[in-house]
XYZ file of C-alpha atoms in Angstrom:
645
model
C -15.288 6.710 44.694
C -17.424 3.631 44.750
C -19.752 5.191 42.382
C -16.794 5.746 39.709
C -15.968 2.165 40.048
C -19.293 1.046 39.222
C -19.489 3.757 36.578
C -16.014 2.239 35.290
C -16.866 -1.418 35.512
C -19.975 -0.795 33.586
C -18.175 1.084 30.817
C -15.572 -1.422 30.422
C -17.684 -4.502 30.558
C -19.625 -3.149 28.250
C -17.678 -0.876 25.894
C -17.748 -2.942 22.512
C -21.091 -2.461 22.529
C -21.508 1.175 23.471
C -18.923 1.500 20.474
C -20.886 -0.770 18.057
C -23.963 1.072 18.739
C -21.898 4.332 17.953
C -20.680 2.943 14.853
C -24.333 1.812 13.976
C -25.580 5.563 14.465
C -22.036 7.005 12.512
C -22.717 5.362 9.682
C -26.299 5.718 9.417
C -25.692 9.271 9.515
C -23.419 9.218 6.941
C -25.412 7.614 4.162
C -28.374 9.804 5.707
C -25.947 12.789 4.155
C -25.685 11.302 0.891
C -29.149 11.781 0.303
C -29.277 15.012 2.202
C -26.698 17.165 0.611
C -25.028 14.216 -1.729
C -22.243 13.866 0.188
C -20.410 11.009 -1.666
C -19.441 8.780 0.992
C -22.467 6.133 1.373
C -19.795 3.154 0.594
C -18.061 3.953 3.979
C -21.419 5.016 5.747
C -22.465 1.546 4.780
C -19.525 -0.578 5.719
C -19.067 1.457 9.269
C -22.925 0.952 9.868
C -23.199 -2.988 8.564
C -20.234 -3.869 10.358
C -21.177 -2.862 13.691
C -24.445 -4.659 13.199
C -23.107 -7.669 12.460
C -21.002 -7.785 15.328
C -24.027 -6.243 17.720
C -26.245 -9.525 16.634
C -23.313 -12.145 16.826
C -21.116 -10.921 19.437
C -22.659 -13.799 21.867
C -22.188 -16.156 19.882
C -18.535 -16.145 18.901
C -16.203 -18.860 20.233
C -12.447 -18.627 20.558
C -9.740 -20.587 17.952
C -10.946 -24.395 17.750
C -9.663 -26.052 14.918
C -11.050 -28.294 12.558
C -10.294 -32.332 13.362
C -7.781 -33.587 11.385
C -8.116 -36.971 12.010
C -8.518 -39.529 8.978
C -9.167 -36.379 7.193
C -8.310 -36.468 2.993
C -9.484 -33.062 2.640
C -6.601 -31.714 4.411
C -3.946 -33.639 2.378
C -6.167 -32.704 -0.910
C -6.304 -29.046 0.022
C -2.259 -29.275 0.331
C -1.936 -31.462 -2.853
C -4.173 -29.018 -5.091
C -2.176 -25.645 -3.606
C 0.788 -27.055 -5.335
C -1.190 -28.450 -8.355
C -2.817 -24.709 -8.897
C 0.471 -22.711 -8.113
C 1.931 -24.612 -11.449
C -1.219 -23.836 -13.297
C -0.642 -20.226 -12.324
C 3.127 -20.155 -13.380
C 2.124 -21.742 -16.505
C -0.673 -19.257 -17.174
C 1.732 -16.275 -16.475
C 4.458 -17.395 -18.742
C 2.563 -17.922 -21.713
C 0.872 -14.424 -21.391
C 3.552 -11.008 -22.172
C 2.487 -8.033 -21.072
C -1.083 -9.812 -20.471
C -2.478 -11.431 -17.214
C -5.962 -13.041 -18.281
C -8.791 -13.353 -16.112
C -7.662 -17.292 -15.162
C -4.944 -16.458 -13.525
C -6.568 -13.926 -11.321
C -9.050 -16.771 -9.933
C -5.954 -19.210 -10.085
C -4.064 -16.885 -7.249
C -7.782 -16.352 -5.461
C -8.065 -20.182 -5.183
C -4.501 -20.087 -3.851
C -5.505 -17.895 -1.096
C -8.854 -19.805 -0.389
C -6.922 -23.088 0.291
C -4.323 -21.323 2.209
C -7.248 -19.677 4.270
C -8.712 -23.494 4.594
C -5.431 -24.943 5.683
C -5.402 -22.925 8.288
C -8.659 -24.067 9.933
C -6.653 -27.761 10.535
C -3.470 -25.474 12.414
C -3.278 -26.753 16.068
C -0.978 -25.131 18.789
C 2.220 -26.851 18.551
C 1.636 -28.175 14.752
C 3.811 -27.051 12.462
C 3.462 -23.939 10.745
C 6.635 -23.876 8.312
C 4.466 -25.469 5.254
C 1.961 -22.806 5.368
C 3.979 -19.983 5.694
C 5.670 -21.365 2.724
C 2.950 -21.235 0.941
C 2.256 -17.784 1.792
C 5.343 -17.032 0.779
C 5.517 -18.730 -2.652
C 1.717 -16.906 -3.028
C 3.125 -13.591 -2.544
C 6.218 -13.848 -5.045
C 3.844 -15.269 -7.466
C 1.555 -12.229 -6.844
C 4.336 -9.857 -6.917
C 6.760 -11.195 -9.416
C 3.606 -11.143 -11.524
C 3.203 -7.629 -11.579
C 6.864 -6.700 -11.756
C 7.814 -9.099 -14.609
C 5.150 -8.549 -17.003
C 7.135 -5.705 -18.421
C 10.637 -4.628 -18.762
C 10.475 -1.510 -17.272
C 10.297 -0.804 -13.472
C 6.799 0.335 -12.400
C 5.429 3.263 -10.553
C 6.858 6.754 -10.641
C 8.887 7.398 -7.689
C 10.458 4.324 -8.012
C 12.296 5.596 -11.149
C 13.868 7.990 -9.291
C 15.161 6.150 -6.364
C 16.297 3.507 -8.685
C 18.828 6.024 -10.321
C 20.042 6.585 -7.374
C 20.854 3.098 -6.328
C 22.113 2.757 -10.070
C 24.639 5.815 -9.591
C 25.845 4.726 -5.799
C 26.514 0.781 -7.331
C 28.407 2.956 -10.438
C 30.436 5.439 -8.541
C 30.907 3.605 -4.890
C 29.183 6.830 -3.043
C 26.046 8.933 -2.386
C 25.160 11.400 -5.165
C 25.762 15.098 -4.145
C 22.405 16.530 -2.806
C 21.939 18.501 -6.346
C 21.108 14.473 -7.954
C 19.790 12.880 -4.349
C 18.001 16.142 -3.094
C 16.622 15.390 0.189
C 17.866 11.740 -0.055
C 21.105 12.678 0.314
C 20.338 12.242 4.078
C 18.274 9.033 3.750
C 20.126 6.561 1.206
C 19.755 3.133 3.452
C 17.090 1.774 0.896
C 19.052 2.926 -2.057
C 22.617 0.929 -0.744
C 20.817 -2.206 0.232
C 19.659 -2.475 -3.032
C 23.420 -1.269 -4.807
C 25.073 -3.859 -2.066
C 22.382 -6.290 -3.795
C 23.603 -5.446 -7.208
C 27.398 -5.976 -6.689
C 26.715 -8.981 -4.810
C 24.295 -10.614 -7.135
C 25.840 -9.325 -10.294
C 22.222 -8.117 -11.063
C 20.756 -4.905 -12.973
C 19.075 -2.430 -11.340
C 15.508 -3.999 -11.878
C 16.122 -7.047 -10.119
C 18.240 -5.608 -7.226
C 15.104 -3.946 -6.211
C 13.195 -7.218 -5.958
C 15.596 -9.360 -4.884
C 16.329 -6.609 -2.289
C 13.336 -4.572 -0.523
C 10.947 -7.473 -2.397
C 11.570 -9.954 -0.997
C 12.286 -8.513 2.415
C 8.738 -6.806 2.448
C 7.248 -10.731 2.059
C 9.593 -12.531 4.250
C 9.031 -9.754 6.923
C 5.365 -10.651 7.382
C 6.711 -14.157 9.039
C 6.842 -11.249 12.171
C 3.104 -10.586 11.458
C 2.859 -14.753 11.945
C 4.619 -14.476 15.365
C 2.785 -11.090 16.858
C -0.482 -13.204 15.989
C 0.436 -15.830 17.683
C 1.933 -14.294 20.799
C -1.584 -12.383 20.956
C -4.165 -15.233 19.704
C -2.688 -18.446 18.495
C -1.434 -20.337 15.330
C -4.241 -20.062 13.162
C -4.586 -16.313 14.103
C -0.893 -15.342 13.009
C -0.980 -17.598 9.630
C -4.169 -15.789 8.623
C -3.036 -12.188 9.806
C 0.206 -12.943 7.674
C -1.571 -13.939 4.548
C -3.951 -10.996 4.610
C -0.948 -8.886 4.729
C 0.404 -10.015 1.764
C -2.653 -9.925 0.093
C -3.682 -6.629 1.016
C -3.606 -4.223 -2.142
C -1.845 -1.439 0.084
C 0.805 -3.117 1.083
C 1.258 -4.889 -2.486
C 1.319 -1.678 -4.148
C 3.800 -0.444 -1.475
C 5.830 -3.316 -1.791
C 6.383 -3.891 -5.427
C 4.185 -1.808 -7.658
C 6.218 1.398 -6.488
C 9.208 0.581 -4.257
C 10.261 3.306 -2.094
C 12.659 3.440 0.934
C 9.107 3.515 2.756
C 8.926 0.195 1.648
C 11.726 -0.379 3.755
C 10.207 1.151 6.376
C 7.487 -1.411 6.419
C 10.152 -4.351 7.438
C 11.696 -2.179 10.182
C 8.247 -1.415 11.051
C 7.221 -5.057 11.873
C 10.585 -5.909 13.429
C 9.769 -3.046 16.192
C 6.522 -4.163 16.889
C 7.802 -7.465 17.292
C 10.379 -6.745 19.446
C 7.768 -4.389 21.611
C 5.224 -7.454 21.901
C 8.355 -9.876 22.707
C 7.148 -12.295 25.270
C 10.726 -11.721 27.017
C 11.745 -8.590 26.664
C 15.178 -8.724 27.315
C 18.611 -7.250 26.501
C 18.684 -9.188 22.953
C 14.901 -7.738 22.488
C 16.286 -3.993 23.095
C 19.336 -3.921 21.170
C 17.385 -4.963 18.270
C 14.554 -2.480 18.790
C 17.574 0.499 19.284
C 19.109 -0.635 16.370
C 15.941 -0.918 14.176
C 14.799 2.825 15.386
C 18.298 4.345 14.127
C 17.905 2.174 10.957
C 14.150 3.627 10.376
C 15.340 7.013 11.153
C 18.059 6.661 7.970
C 15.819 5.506 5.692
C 12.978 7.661 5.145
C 10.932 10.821 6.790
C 7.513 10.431 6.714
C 6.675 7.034 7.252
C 8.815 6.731 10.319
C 6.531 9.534 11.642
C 4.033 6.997 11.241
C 5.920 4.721 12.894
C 6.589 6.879 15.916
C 2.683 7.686 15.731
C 1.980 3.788 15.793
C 4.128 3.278 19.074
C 3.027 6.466 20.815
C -0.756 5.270 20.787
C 0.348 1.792 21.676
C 2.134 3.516 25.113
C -1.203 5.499 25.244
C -3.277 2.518 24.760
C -1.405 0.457 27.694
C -1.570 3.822 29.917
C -5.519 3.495 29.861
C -5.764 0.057 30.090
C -3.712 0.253 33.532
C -6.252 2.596 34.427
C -9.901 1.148 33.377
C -8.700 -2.552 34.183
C -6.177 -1.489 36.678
C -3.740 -4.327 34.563
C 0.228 -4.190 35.585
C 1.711 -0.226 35.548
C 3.376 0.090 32.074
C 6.958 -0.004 32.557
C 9.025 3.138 32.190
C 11.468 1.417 29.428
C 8.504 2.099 27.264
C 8.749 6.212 27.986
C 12.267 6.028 27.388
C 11.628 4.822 24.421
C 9.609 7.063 22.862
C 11.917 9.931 24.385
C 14.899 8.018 22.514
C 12.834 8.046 19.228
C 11.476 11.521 19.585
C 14.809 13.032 19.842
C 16.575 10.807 17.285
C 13.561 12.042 14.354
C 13.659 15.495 15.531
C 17.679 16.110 15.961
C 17.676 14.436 12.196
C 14.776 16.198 10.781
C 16.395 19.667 12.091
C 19.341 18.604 10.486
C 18.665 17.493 7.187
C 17.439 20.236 4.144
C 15.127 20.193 1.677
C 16.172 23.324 0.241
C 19.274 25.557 1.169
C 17.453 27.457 3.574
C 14.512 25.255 4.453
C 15.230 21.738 6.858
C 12.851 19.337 6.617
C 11.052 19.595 10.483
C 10.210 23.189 9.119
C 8.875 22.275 5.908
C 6.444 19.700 7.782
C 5.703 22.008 10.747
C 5.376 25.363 8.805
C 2.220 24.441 7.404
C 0.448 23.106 10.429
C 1.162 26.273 12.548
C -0.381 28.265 9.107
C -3.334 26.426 9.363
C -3.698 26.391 12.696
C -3.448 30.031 12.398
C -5.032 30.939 8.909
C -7.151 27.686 8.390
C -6.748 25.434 5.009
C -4.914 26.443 2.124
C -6.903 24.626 -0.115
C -10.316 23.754 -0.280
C -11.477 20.591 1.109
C -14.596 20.012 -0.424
C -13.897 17.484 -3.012
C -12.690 15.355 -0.187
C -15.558 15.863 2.047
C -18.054 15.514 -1.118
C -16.408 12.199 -2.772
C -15.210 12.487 -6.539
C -18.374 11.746 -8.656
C -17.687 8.941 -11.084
C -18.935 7.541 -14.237
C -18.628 4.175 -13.755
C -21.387 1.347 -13.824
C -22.612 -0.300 -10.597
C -20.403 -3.470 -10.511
C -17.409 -1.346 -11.317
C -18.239 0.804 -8.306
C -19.061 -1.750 -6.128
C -15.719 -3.826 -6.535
C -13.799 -0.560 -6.505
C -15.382 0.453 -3.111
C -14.944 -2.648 -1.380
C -11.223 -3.498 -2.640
C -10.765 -0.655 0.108
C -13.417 -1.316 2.593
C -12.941 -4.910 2.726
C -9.855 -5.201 5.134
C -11.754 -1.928 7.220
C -15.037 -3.805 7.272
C -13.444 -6.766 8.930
C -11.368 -5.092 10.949
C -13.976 -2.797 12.892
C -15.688 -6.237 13.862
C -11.925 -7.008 15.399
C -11.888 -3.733 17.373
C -15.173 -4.225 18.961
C -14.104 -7.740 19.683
C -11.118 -6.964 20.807
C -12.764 -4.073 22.816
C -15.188 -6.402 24.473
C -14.650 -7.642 28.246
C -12.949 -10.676 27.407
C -10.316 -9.574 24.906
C -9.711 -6.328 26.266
C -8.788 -7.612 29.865
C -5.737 -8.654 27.718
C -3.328 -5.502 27.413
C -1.941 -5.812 23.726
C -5.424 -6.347 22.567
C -6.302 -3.274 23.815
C -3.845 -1.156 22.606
C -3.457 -2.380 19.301
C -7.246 -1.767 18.767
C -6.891 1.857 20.286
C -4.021 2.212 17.766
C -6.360 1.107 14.504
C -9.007 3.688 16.195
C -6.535 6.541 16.621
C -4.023 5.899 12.891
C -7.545 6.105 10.886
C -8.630 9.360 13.166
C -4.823 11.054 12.276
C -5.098 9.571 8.305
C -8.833 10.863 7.461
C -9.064 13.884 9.431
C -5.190 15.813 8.781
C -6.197 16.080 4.705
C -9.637 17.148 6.460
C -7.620 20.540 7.934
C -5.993 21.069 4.661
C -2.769 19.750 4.496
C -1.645 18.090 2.061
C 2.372 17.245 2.965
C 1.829 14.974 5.830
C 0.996 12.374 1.868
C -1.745 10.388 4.550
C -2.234 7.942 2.012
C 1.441 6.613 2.354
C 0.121 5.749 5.725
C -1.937 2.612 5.026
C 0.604 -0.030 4.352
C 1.863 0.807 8.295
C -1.913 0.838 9.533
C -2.818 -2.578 7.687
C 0.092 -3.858 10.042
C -2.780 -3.493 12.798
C -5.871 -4.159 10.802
C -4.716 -7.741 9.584
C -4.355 -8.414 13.109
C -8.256 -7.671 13.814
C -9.717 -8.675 11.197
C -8.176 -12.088 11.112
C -9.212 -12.649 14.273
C -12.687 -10.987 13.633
C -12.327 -13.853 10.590
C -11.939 -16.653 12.536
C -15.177 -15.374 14.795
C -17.346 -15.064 12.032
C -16.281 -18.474 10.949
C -16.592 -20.339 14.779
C -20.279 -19.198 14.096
C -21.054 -22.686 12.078
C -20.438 -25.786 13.691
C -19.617 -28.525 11.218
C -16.313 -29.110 9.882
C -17.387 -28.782 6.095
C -19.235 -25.369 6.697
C -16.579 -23.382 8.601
C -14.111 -24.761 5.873
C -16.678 -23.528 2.997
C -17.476 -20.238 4.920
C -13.339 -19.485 5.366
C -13.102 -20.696 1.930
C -15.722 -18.253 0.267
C -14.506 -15.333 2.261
C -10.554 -15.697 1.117
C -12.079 -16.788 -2.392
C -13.848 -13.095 -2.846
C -11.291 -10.636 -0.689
C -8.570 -11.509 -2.324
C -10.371 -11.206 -5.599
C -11.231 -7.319 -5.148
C -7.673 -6.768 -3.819
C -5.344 -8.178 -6.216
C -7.725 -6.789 -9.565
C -7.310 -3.036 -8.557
C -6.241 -0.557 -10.974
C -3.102 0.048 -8.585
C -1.964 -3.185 -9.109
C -3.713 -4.631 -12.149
C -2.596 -2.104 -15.247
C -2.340 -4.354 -17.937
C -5.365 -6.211 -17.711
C -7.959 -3.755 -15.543
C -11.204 -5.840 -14.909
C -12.445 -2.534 -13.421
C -12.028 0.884 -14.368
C -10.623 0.101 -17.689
C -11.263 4.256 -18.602
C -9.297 5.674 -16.171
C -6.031 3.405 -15.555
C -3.090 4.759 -16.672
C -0.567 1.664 -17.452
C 2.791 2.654 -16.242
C 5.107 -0.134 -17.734
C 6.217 -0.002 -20.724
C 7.088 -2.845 -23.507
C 10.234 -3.128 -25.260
C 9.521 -2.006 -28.252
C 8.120 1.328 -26.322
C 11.443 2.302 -24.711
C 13.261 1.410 -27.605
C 12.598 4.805 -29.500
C 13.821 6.824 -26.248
C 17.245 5.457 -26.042
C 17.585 5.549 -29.976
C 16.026 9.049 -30.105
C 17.853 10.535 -27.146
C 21.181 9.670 -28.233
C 21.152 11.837 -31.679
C 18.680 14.610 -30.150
C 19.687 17.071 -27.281
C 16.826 19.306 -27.444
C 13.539 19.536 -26.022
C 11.369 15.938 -25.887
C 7.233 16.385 -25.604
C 5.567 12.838 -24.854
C 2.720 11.868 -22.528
C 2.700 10.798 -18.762
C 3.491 8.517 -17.770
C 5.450 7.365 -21.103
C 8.237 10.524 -19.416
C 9.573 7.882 -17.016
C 11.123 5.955 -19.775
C 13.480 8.843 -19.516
C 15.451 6.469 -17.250
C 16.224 4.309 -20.396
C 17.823 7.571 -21.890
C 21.301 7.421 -23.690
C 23.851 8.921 -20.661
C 24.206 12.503 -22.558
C 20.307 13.462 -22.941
C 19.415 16.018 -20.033
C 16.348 14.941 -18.817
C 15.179 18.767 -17.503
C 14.761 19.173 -21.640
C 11.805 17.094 -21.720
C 8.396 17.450 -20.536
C 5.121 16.001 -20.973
C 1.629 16.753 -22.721
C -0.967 19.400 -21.129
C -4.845 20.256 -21.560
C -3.825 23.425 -23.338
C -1.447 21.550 -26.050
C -4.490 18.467 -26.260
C -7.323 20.979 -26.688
C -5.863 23.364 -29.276
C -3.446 21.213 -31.186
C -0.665 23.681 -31.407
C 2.757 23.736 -29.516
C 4.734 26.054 -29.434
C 8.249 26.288 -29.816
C 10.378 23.584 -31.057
C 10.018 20.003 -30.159
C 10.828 16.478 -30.917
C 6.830 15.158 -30.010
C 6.854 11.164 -29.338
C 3.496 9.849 -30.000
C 2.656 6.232 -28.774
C -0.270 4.684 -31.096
C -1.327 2.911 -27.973
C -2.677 6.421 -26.422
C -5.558 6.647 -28.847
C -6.939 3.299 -26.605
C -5.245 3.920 -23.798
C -6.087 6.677 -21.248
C -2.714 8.935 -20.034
C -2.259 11.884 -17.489
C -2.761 14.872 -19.020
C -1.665 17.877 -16.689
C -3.852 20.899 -16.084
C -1.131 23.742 -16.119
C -3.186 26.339 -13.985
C -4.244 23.318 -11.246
C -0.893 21.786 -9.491
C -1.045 18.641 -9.126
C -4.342 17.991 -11.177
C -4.532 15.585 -14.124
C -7.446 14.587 -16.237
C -7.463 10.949 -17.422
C -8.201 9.788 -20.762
C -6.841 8.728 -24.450
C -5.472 11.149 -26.709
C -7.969 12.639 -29.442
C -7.345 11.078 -32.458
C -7.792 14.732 -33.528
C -4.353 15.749 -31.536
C -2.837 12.559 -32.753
C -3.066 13.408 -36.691
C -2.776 16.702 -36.290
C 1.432 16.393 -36.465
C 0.711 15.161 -39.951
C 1.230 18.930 -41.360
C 3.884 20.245 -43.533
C 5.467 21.842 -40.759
C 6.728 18.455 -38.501
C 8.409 15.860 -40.515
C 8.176 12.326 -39.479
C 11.849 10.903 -38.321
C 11.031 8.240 -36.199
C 8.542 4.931 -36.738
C 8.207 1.924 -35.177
C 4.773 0.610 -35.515
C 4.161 1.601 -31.821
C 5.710 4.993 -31.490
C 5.908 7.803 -33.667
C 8.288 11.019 -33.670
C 7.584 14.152 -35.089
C 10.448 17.320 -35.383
C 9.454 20.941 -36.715
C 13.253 20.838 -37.932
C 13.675 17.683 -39.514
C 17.190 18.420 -40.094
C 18.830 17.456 -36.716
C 17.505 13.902 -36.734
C 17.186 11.020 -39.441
C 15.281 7.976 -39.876
């Protein structure tokens, strides 16, 4: 027994840098593959392998949260003057820009997020807090209304759908039948907050969404602020909640294609805040029983995640009790989980997909297959990495918009691994949870599996990462000792993260500073939807246009049936012809502009790129008849009868 405890205290006294050296080795091997058998993955090999070096040499040296002196300081009341100074700049900016976002207002809202980051230095405990989470606040509408405003139309693809449904509920007072909400029928929560938003506000559909799930997605990260605090400090908190909101995953969660997993997201950080309460209590519980039921409602997958999340922070207390021997995890925690594990499954069991297929089979069915059979498809593409033709500095901004949050937050996990954070119990099992979510998120795709959707998942694991990696943050930055360096270091860092994460494709489609060749823009101007609800109202037949241009479909006039139109495929693109008869939109903007062309033998598969001018003129034959021109979009019909210009 004796030796076990020496053998224990040895492992967790020194377990962030067993780990670190790990890491070191992991991702030396993995950019050691690249060259070996070209496995495409030397970005992550690279972050995994630099990270954990950088903590190995430093880890000595960090200090804990000491803020900057703010005595007789007029850099503090400058830095708080100029916020406000820029933010106008950046409003102005936006507004004289349509349907364009030049490449001053991105460094406009990366300033903003540099002198948030530097305010935060100056936070004390027991300052106040309520100006800089304003700011973080104003910084993420800004952000986000930015995005969402720049066009009329709604953006993403899913969130089309789930705004007809909130449209028909605010219209008819009920929940569609489940032949219009299809498996929704059993999770409409999201879709009547944002009709109850509608009625109230006396708003359209567009707005109700922002005004709705929005702006509870950014005012929900003030929990973020709190859990920080409770487990760090002040400073800790403010920067966790900022990264947050910064985050790409999260913003394109949030606003770029709202979902009822959006919604998810703000139950999701009300649990955990209730869980890491400081006084649990009977007020603590009744909103964590209450938030469960809610999450349950709203939306399938993601509250998976959620019950994953909370599982591994149980696990991650169990251990602790048993390396550090910390206080015995109470049993209200097992309850818990029992409570939520028979709430998801009683509803999944319940709830249909299809007539003869619930939902807990149509998840389960295909694990037990593989588990059985092995992989349905072939995972090699993922394993290999999709080769690209992009230059270098494309690449390299690409790669780290989603390695920069990961990099930082490894350095948090072995920090918060280490003897002196990890004697603390949240610590601990937040860390485990960032180690276990990634395991569960890279390697289920890895078996072949494709309907767990894994990439939903990061918006619910960056919950955990901010938390890290601002406190990793902070380290790096207690590493200089004068005032004006850790404010330049905290500066710089802000300055160039929230550069690669708010100029992503995801989030950025109307003025791409990288990978301008393959992003698809999925907003549309006016004079772009125009032509569908003119066109739809006189035609009834079949409607050919390109992808993503099929979502203005929601614009329709009332009596078009959307199953009669469809969208452009390799086969039609290639050879020109098509058969049967059509009314074929055309936008001129597709000849400069790449779309999603499907691959009819390959579900799921779509090849990005422009339209051929070739394809494009090729409707200018005898046999389609131009009734439709608006200098933007043109429409062609085989029988030019049924329509007129």
């Amino acid at each position: 027994m004796e030796t076990i405890k020496v053998f224990k205290d040895r492992l967790t006294g020194n377990l962030d840098t067993i780990l670190s050296a790990m890491g070191f080795s992991l991702g030396v091997f993995i950019v050691s593959l690249y060259y070996l058998i070209n496995l495409n993955q030397k970005d992550i090999g690279t972050a995994v392998l630099s990270a954990c070096l950088i903590y190995f040499l430093f880890r000595k040296k960090f200090k804990s949260e000491a803020p900057v002196s703010s005595e007789k300081d007029r850099l503090k009341n400058r830095l708080n003057l100029s916020f406000y100074l820029v933010f106008l700049i950046s409003v102005l900016v936006y507004s004289m820009n349509l349907y364009y976002r030049p490449i001053s207002y991105f460094i406009l809202i990366c300033t903003l997020a540099a002198i948030i980051a530097s305010e935060i230095l100056y936070v004390r405990k027991g300052d106040k807090v309520a100006p800089i989470l304003l700011q973080i606040f104003l910084l993420s509408i800004l952000i986000r209304a930015g995005i969402y405003y720049n066009f009329p139309s709604l953006m993403g693809y899913d969130a089309y759908f789930h705004a007809g449904m909130a449209k028909l509920i605010t219209e008819t007072g009920a929940v569609p039948p489940i032949e219009v909400s299809s498996k929704y029928f059993y999770y409409p929560l999201a879709h009547i907050f944002v009709s109850i938003t509608q009625l109230m506000g006396g708003l359209d559909i567009k707005d109700s969404f922002f005004y709705s799930i929005g702006f509870a997605d950014i005012f929900s990260t003030a929990g973020i602020y709190l859990i920080g605090k409770k487990l760090e400090g002040p400073q800790m908190g403010l920067l966790a909640a900022l990264l947050i909101n910064l985050n790409n995953h999260n913003i394109v969660s949030g606003i770029t294609n709202i979902t009822p997993g959006s919604l998810v997201l703000c139950y999701f950080i009300i649990i955990l805040y209730a869980i890491f309460s400081e006084k649990p209590g009977l007020t603590q519980t009744g909103i964590l029983l209450m938030a469960t039921v809610l999450i349950v409602l709203t939306h399938q997958l993601t509250t998976f995640v959620v019950l994953l999340a909370i599982i591994s922070i149980i696990v991650g207390k169990f251990l602790h009790n048993h390396l550090y021997e910390s206080l015995p995890t109470s049993t209200f925690s097992f309850n818990y989980i029992l409570f939520f594990v028979i709430c998801l499954q009683t509803y999944w069991m319940f709830t249909y997909v299809t007539p003869g297929t619930s939902f807990f089979e149509m998840i389960f069915r295909p694990l037990i297959d593989v588990l059985q059979a092995g992989s349905s498809y072939s995972s090699d593409e993922l394993i290999m990495g999709t080769a690209t033709n992009q230059n270098s500095m494309e690449t390299l901004i690409l790669h780290i918009s989603y390695l920069a949050l990961p990099f930082f937050a490894i350095g948090g996990v072995l920090t918060w691994f280490s003897r002196r954070d990890a004697e603390k119990i949240d610590k601990f099992s937040i860390a485990l949870v960032v180690v276990i979510l990634y395991s569960f998120a890279y390697g289920i795709p890895l078996l072949g599996m494709r309907n767990f959707l894994t990439s939903r998942w990061f918006p619910l694991i960056a919950v955990f990462l901010v938390l890290v990696a601002a406190s990793y943050m902070l380290k790096l930055v207690s590493l200089f000792n004068s005032k004006k360096a850790k404010i330049s270091a905290i500066f710089i860092i802000m300055l160039f993260f929230s550069f690669v994460m708010v100029t992503t494709p995801g989030i950025n489609k109307d003025n791409p500073l990288v990978g301008k060749e393959t992003t698809v823009r999925n907003q549309f101007k006016n004079i772009e939807i125009q032509p569908v609800k003119t066109l739809s109202a006189v035609y009834s037949g079949n409607i050919l246009m390109d992808a993503p241009y099929d979502s203005c479909l929601f614009y329709r006039d009332p009596g078009y049936n959307v199953d009669n139109a469809t969208y452009f495929n390799t086969n039609q693109v290639e050879s020109g012809e098509i058969s049967g008869e059509h009314l074929v939109l055309l936008r001129r903007a597709t000849l400069r502009e790449p779309i999603s062309i499907n691959v009819p033998d390959r579900y799921g598969v779509n090849i990005i790129k422009p339209l051929p001018a070739e394809f494009f003129n090729s409707f200018d034959a005898p046999e389609y008849a131009l009734v439709y021109d608006n200098s933007e979009v043109l429409a062609y019909l085989k029988e030019s009868k049924e329509v007129k210009k």
